[in-house]
């Protein structure tokens, strides 16, 4: 089958890494999984053999067809679709009662940041998400305030999930090997924080980190004034990377409502 490098097709071939991902995920019989980018089925097969129900979203028609042929299973449905556009909420109602959908994927790296933002928007619909990412993106996703990698992705994730790095994976685990190291991360959506104004939160975080070297008062010029920043309990002289998710959420509630 022809490989399409532009689609981030690096297939997992190392059996011990596949086993480690499956052990970390611990799929249960009857649980519903969305699998993003199943490729040749390195993870699909083990999920099915543990009794899971798999809704696989694959963009490459040849791989989607190959998957149907390799795993002619009533517990597998293959959706030929772009994971960025896919309507995950359409699958939410089919889970067993009290058990939300789970998500797994060795994500295509050209798209991983955009996909993560998309998945984080729908996070409440998932019980958990276990994803393989390039290590640098995984570090940004899990970074705490004040650290070098802390940014828009970290804050967006922290507002909706607990993000846990699980283990690193060397390039040799894939065929062909990617140029970078990878890392498996588990995201567990929770409702610790209430996001009362999602649009304002998104705007404030995006603008704060678009000029991360400036003070927060300067970075947010035109969006929030010093009084609003102070009212949210933030020192206007600090920088975006020093501000935690709770403070960003408070600030989003102090912004003027759009006219
Ligand atoms: N899960 C397989 C494995 O671990 O061997 C394949 C992983 S490979 C890194 C990424 C997969 O995502 C490929 O099968 C690729 O065709 C698919 N893919 C790329 N872009 C996609 C998109 N926008 N939507 C859905 N699948 C996509």
Short mmCIF file of C-alpha atoms and ligand atoms in Angstrom, two decimals:
data_model
loop_
_atom_site.label_atom_id
_atom_site.label_comp_id
_atom_site.label_asym_id
_atom_site.label_seq_id
_atom_site.Cartn_x
_atom_site.Cartn_y
_atom_site.Cartn_z
CA UNK A 1 0.00 0.00 0.00
CA UNK A 2 1.38 3.40 -1.00
CA UNK A 3 2.46 5.56 1.94
CA UNK A 4 1.54 9.25 1.93
CA UNK A 5 4.24 11.09 3.91
CA UNK A 6 2.31 14.36 3.79
CA UNK A 7 -0.35 12.72 5.96
CA UNK A 8 2.16 12.09 8.74
CA UNK A 9 2.19 8.36 8.08
CA UNK A 10 4.73 6.89 10.49
CA UNK A 11 3.41 3.49 11.47
CA UNK A 12 4.10 1.97 14.87
CA UNK A 13 5.94 -1.30 14.47
CA UNK A 14 7.59 -1.84 17.87
CA UNK A 15 5.49 -4.46 19.66
CA UNK A 16 6.69 -3.40 23.12
CA UNK A 17 5.66 0.23 22.54
CA UNK A 18 2.27 -0.90 21.24
CA UNK A 19 1.90 -3.06 24.36
CA UNK A 20 2.90 -0.13 26.59
CA UNK A 21 0.25 2.12 25.02
CA UNK A 22 -2.40 -0.56 25.42
CA UNK A 23 -1.40 -1.19 29.05
CA UNK A 24 -1.48 2.56 29.81
CA UNK A 25 -4.90 2.88 28.18
CA UNK A 26 -6.32 -0.33 29.70
CA UNK A 27 -9.21 -0.76 27.26
CA UNK A 28 -12.16 -2.65 28.70
CA UNK A 29 -14.61 -4.94 26.93
CA UNK A 30 -17.62 -2.99 25.66
CA UNK A 31 -15.95 0.43 25.98
CA UNK A 32 -16.32 2.77 23.02
CA UNK A 33 -13.13 4.24 21.59
CA UNK A 34 -12.62 6.89 18.95
CA UNK A 35 -9.32 6.13 17.27
CA UNK A 36 -7.76 8.95 15.29
CA UNK A 37 -5.55 7.94 12.38
CA UNK A 38 -5.69 4.14 12.74
CA UNK A 39 -3.39 3.65 9.74
CA UNK A 40 -2.65 -0.05 9.38
CA UNK A 41 -4.26 -0.91 12.70
CA UNK A 42 -1.28 -1.12 15.10
CA UNK A 43 -3.57 0.02 17.94
CA UNK A 44 -6.92 -0.96 16.40
CA UNK A 45 -6.10 -4.67 16.54
CA UNK A 46 -5.21 -4.78 20.26
CA UNK A 47 -8.27 -2.63 21.13
CA UNK A 48 -10.57 -5.02 19.28
CA UNK A 49 -8.94 -8.09 20.78
CA UNK A 50 -9.64 -6.69 24.25
CA UNK A 51 -13.32 -6.39 23.41
CA UNK A 52 -13.48 -2.62 22.79
CA UNK A 53 -15.80 -1.03 20.24
CA UNK A 54 -13.73 1.13 17.88
CA UNK A 55 -14.84 4.12 15.82
CA UNK A 56 -11.81 4.77 13.65
CA UNK A 57 -11.37 8.10 11.83
CA UNK A 58 -8.93 7.83 8.92
CA UNK A 59 -8.44 10.31 6.09
CA UNK A 60 -6.60 8.05 3.64
CA UNK A 61 -9.11 6.03 1.58
CA UNK A 62 -6.63 3.20 0.89
CA UNK A 63 -5.83 2.79 4.60
CA UNK A 64 -9.51 3.00 5.56
CA UNK A 65 -10.34 0.23 3.08
CA UNK A 66 -7.31 -1.82 4.19
CA UNK A 67 -8.50 -1.57 7.79
CA UNK A 68 -11.99 -2.82 6.91
CA UNK A 69 -10.43 -5.78 5.12
CA UNK A 70 -7.86 -6.60 7.82
CA UNK A 71 -10.36 -6.34 10.69
CA UNK A 72 -13.77 -7.46 9.41
CA UNK A 73 -15.24 -6.97 12.82
CA UNK A 74 -18.71 -5.93 13.91
CA UNK A 75 -17.12 -3.87 16.71
CA UNK A 76 -15.14 -1.74 14.22
CA UNK A 77 -16.62 1.15 12.25
CA UNK A 78 -14.28 3.01 9.93
CA UNK A 79 -15.10 6.64 9.16
CA UNK A 80 -13.35 7.97 6.09
CA UNK A 81 -13.01 11.54 7.35
CA UNK A 82 -10.70 14.37 8.38
CA UNK A 83 -10.27 14.17 12.17
CA UNK A 84 -10.15 17.97 12.29
CA UNK A 85 -13.66 18.23 10.83
CA UNK A 86 -15.22 15.10 12.32
CA UNK A 87 -18.32 15.60 14.47
CA UNK A 88 -17.34 13.71 17.66
CA UNK A 89 -20.56 14.68 19.40
CA UNK A 90 -22.41 12.42 16.96
CA UNK A 91 -20.75 9.45 18.71
CA UNK A 92 -21.38 10.59 22.27
CA UNK A 93 -24.77 8.94 22.69
CA UNK A 94 -23.69 5.44 21.80
CA UNK A 95 -21.52 4.81 24.86
CA UNK A 96 -22.75 2.48 27.55
CA UNK A 97 -24.63 4.36 30.31
CA UNK A 98 -22.38 6.37 32.64
CA UNK A 99 -19.30 5.65 30.57
CA UNK A 100 -18.27 8.34 28.15
CA UNK A 101 -16.34 7.81 24.95
CA UNK A 102 -12.62 7.22 25.22
CA UNK A 103 -10.13 8.45 22.63
CA UNK A 104 -6.83 7.07 21.45
CA UNK A 105 -4.50 8.03 18.63
CA UNK A 106 -1.00 8.11 17.34
CA UNK A 107 -1.68 11.52 15.87
CA UNK A 108 -0.37 12.74 12.51
CA UNK A 109 2.31 15.20 13.64
CA UNK A 110 1.70 17.80 10.89
CA UNK A 111 -1.73 18.34 12.43
CA UNK A 112 -1.29 17.54 16.11
CA UNK A 113 -1.51 21.06 17.58
CA UNK A 114 -4.61 21.97 15.55
CA UNK A 115 -6.18 18.62 16.41
CA UNK A 116 -5.46 19.06 20.12
CA UNK A 117 -7.20 22.45 20.16
CA UNK A 118 -10.14 20.83 18.36
CA UNK A 119 -10.26 17.88 20.79
CA UNK A 120 -9.93 20.15 23.82
CA UNK A 121 -13.04 22.03 22.67
CA UNK A 122 -14.94 18.71 22.80
CA UNK A 123 -13.11 17.42 25.89
CA UNK A 124 -16.22 17.20 28.06
CA UNK A 125 -17.58 14.51 25.75
CA UNK A 126 -14.65 12.17 26.48
CA UNK A 127 -13.70 10.15 29.53
CA UNK A 128 -10.04 10.29 28.57
CA UNK A 129 -7.72 10.73 25.60
CA UNK A 130 -4.43 8.88 25.18
CA UNK A 131 -2.40 10.40 22.38
CA UNK A 132 1.06 10.03 20.92
CA UNK A 133 2.61 13.37 20.00
CA UNK A 134 5.97 14.76 19.00
CA UNK A 135 7.79 15.31 22.31
CA UNK A 136 7.97 19.08 21.96
CA UNK A 137 4.17 19.35 21.58
CA UNK A 138 3.66 16.94 24.50
CA UNK A 139 5.88 19.15 26.65
CA UNK A 140 3.90 22.25 25.68
CA UNK A 141 0.65 20.46 26.47
CA UNK A 142 1.78 19.48 29.99
CA UNK A 143 3.89 22.54 30.88
CA UNK A 144 3.24 24.30 34.23
CA UNK A 145 3.17 28.13 34.57
CA UNK A 146 6.62 29.69 34.64
CA UNK A 147 8.25 27.00 32.51
CA UNK A 148 9.84 27.52 29.11
CA UNK A 149 7.19 25.54 27.20
CA UNK A 150 4.17 27.05 28.98
CA UNK A 151 1.88 28.70 26.44
CA UNK A 152 -1.53 28.82 24.82
CA UNK A 153 -1.75 25.04 24.45
CA UNK A 154 -0.87 24.44 28.13
CA UNK A 155 -3.45 26.96 29.40
CA UNK A 156 -6.18 25.72 27.07
CA UNK A 157 -5.56 22.14 28.19
CA UNK A 158 -5.34 23.00 31.89
CA UNK A 159 -8.75 24.69 31.76
CA UNK A 160 -10.39 21.43 30.71
CA UNK A 161 -8.16 18.48 31.57
CA UNK A 162 -5.45 16.97 33.66
CA UNK A 163 -2.54 16.35 31.27
CA UNK A 164 -0.05 13.65 32.23
CA UNK A 165 3.06 12.69 30.26
CA UNK A 166 3.23 8.88 30.23
CA UNK A 167 6.43 7.80 28.42
CA UNK A 168 8.79 8.76 25.58
CA UNK A 169 9.08 6.83 22.35
CA UNK A 170 12.21 6.81 20.18
CA UNK A 171 11.98 7.30 16.39
CA UNK A 172 12.99 3.66 15.77
CA UNK A 173 9.58 2.45 17.02
CA UNK A 174 8.00 3.70 13.78
CA UNK A 175 8.24 2.76 10.13
CA UNK A 176 9.55 5.00 8.64
CA UNK A 177 11.13 6.69 11.68
CA UNK A 178 10.10 10.34 12.19
CA UNK A 179 12.82 12.98 12.67
CA UNK A 180 11.74 13.72 16.23
CA UNK A 181 11.17 11.89 19.50
CA UNK A 182 7.61 11.22 20.55
CA UNK A 183 5.72 11.03 23.81
CA UNK A 184 2.46 9.46 24.94
CA UNK A 185 0.24 11.78 26.97
CA UNK A 186 -2.99 11.06 28.80
CA UNK A 187 -5.61 13.80 29.02
CA UNK A 188 -8.37 13.35 31.58
CA UNK A 189 -11.12 15.93 31.18
CA UNK A 190 -12.43 17.30 34.46
CA UNK A 191 -14.66 20.10 35.60
CA UNK A 192 -12.39 21.67 38.22
CA UNK A 193 -12.80 25.03 36.51
CA UNK A 194 -15.94 26.64 35.16
CA UNK A 195 -15.37 28.31 31.83
CA UNK A 196 -18.12 30.89 31.93
CA UNK A 197 -16.99 32.86 28.88
CA UNK A 198 -15.22 30.47 26.51
CA UNK A 199 -14.83 33.02 23.69
CA UNK A 200 -13.32 35.67 25.96
CA UNK A 201 -10.99 33.09 27.54
CA UNK A 202 -9.80 31.96 24.11
CA UNK A 203 -9.22 35.57 22.99
CA UNK A 204 -7.34 36.61 26.10
CA UNK A 205 -5.04 33.57 26.09
CA UNK A 206 -4.35 33.84 22.37
CA UNK A 207 -3.46 37.55 22.60
CA UNK A 208 -1.44 37.17 25.83
CA UNK A 209 0.87 34.55 24.28
CA UNK A 210 1.10 36.18 20.85
CA UNK A 211 3.40 38.73 22.53
CA UNK A 212 4.82 36.69 25.38
CA UNK A 213 7.88 38.86 25.98
CA UNK A 214 5.78 41.92 26.82
CA UNK A 215 4.16 42.60 30.17
CA UNK A 216 0.59 41.30 30.31
CA UNK A 217 -0.72 44.91 30.35
CA UNK A 218 1.08 45.66 27.08
CA UNK A 219 0.29 42.30 25.49
CA UNK A 220 -3.43 42.73 26.15
CA UNK A 221 -3.65 46.35 24.99
CA UNK A 222 -6.98 46.91 23.25
CA UNK A 223 -8.55 43.88 24.94
CA UNK A 224 -8.14 44.44 28.68
CA UNK A 225 -7.03 47.54 30.56
CA UNK A 226 -4.91 47.69 33.72
CA UNK A 227 -7.96 47.95 35.97
CA UNK A 228 -9.50 44.81 34.53
CA UNK A 229 -6.18 42.97 34.83
CA UNK A 230 -5.78 44.08 38.45
CA UNK A 231 -9.41 43.23 39.23
CA UNK A 232 -8.67 39.67 38.10
CA UNK A 233 -5.89 39.52 40.71
CA UNK A 234 -3.07 39.74 38.15
CA UNK A 235 -0.07 42.06 38.47
CA UNK A 236 -0.07 44.02 35.16
CA UNK A 237 3.76 44.02 35.14
CA UNK A 238 4.19 40.24 34.84
CA UNK A 239 4.30 38.26 31.60
CA UNK A 240 1.87 35.78 30.05
CA UNK A 241 3.95 32.76 31.00
CA UNK A 242 3.75 33.62 34.72
CA UNK A 243 -0.06 33.55 34.84
CA UNK A 244 -1.96 30.40 35.74
CA UNK A 245 -5.18 29.12 34.21
CA UNK A 246 -7.39 30.29 37.08
CA UNK A 247 -6.17 33.87 36.65
CA UNK A 248 -6.81 33.71 32.88
CA UNK A 249 -10.33 32.44 33.59
CA UNK A 250 -10.94 35.26 36.08
CA UNK A 251 -9.65 37.82 33.61
CA UNK A 252 -11.93 36.50 30.86
CA UNK A 253 -14.86 37.20 33.18
CA UNK A 254 -13.71 40.81 33.68
CA UNK A 255 -13.56 41.62 29.95
CA UNK A 256 -16.26 43.81 28.47
CA UNK A 257 -19.07 41.87 26.82
CA UNK A 258 -18.96 42.32 23.03
CA UNK A 259 -21.53 44.92 21.91
N1 LIG B 1 -2.21 4.52 14.27
C1 LIG B 1 -1.27 4.10 13.25
C2 LIG B 1 -0.03 3.57 13.92
O1 LIG B 1 0.16 3.87 15.12
O2 LIG B 1 0.74 2.87 13.27
C3 LIG B 1 -0.93 5.21 12.26
C4 LIG B 1 -0.40 6.48 12.88
S1 LIG B 1 0.23 7.65 11.71
C5 LIG B 1 1.34 8.56 12.75
C6 LIG B 1 -1.06 8.84 11.51
C7 LIG B 1 -2.31 8.35 10.79
O3 LIG B 1 -3.24 9.45 10.70
C8 LIG B 1 -2.12 7.88 9.35
O4 LIG B 1 -2.83 6.69 9.16
C9 LIG B 1 -2.72 9.01 8.49
O5 LIG B 1 -3.21 8.58 7.24
C10 LIG B 1 -3.82 9.50 9.40
N2 LIG B 1 -4.21 10.90 9.17
C11 LIG B 1 -3.46 11.92 8.71
N3 LIG B 1 -4.16 13.05 8.66
C12 LIG B 1 -5.40 12.75 9.13
C13 LIG B 1 -6.61 13.50 9.31
N4 LIG B 1 -6.65 14.82 9.04
N5 LIG B 1 -7.70 12.87 9.78
C14 LIG B 1 -7.67 11.53 10.08
N6 LIG B 1 -6.56 10.77 9.91
C15 LIG B 1 -5.46 11.37 9.44
#
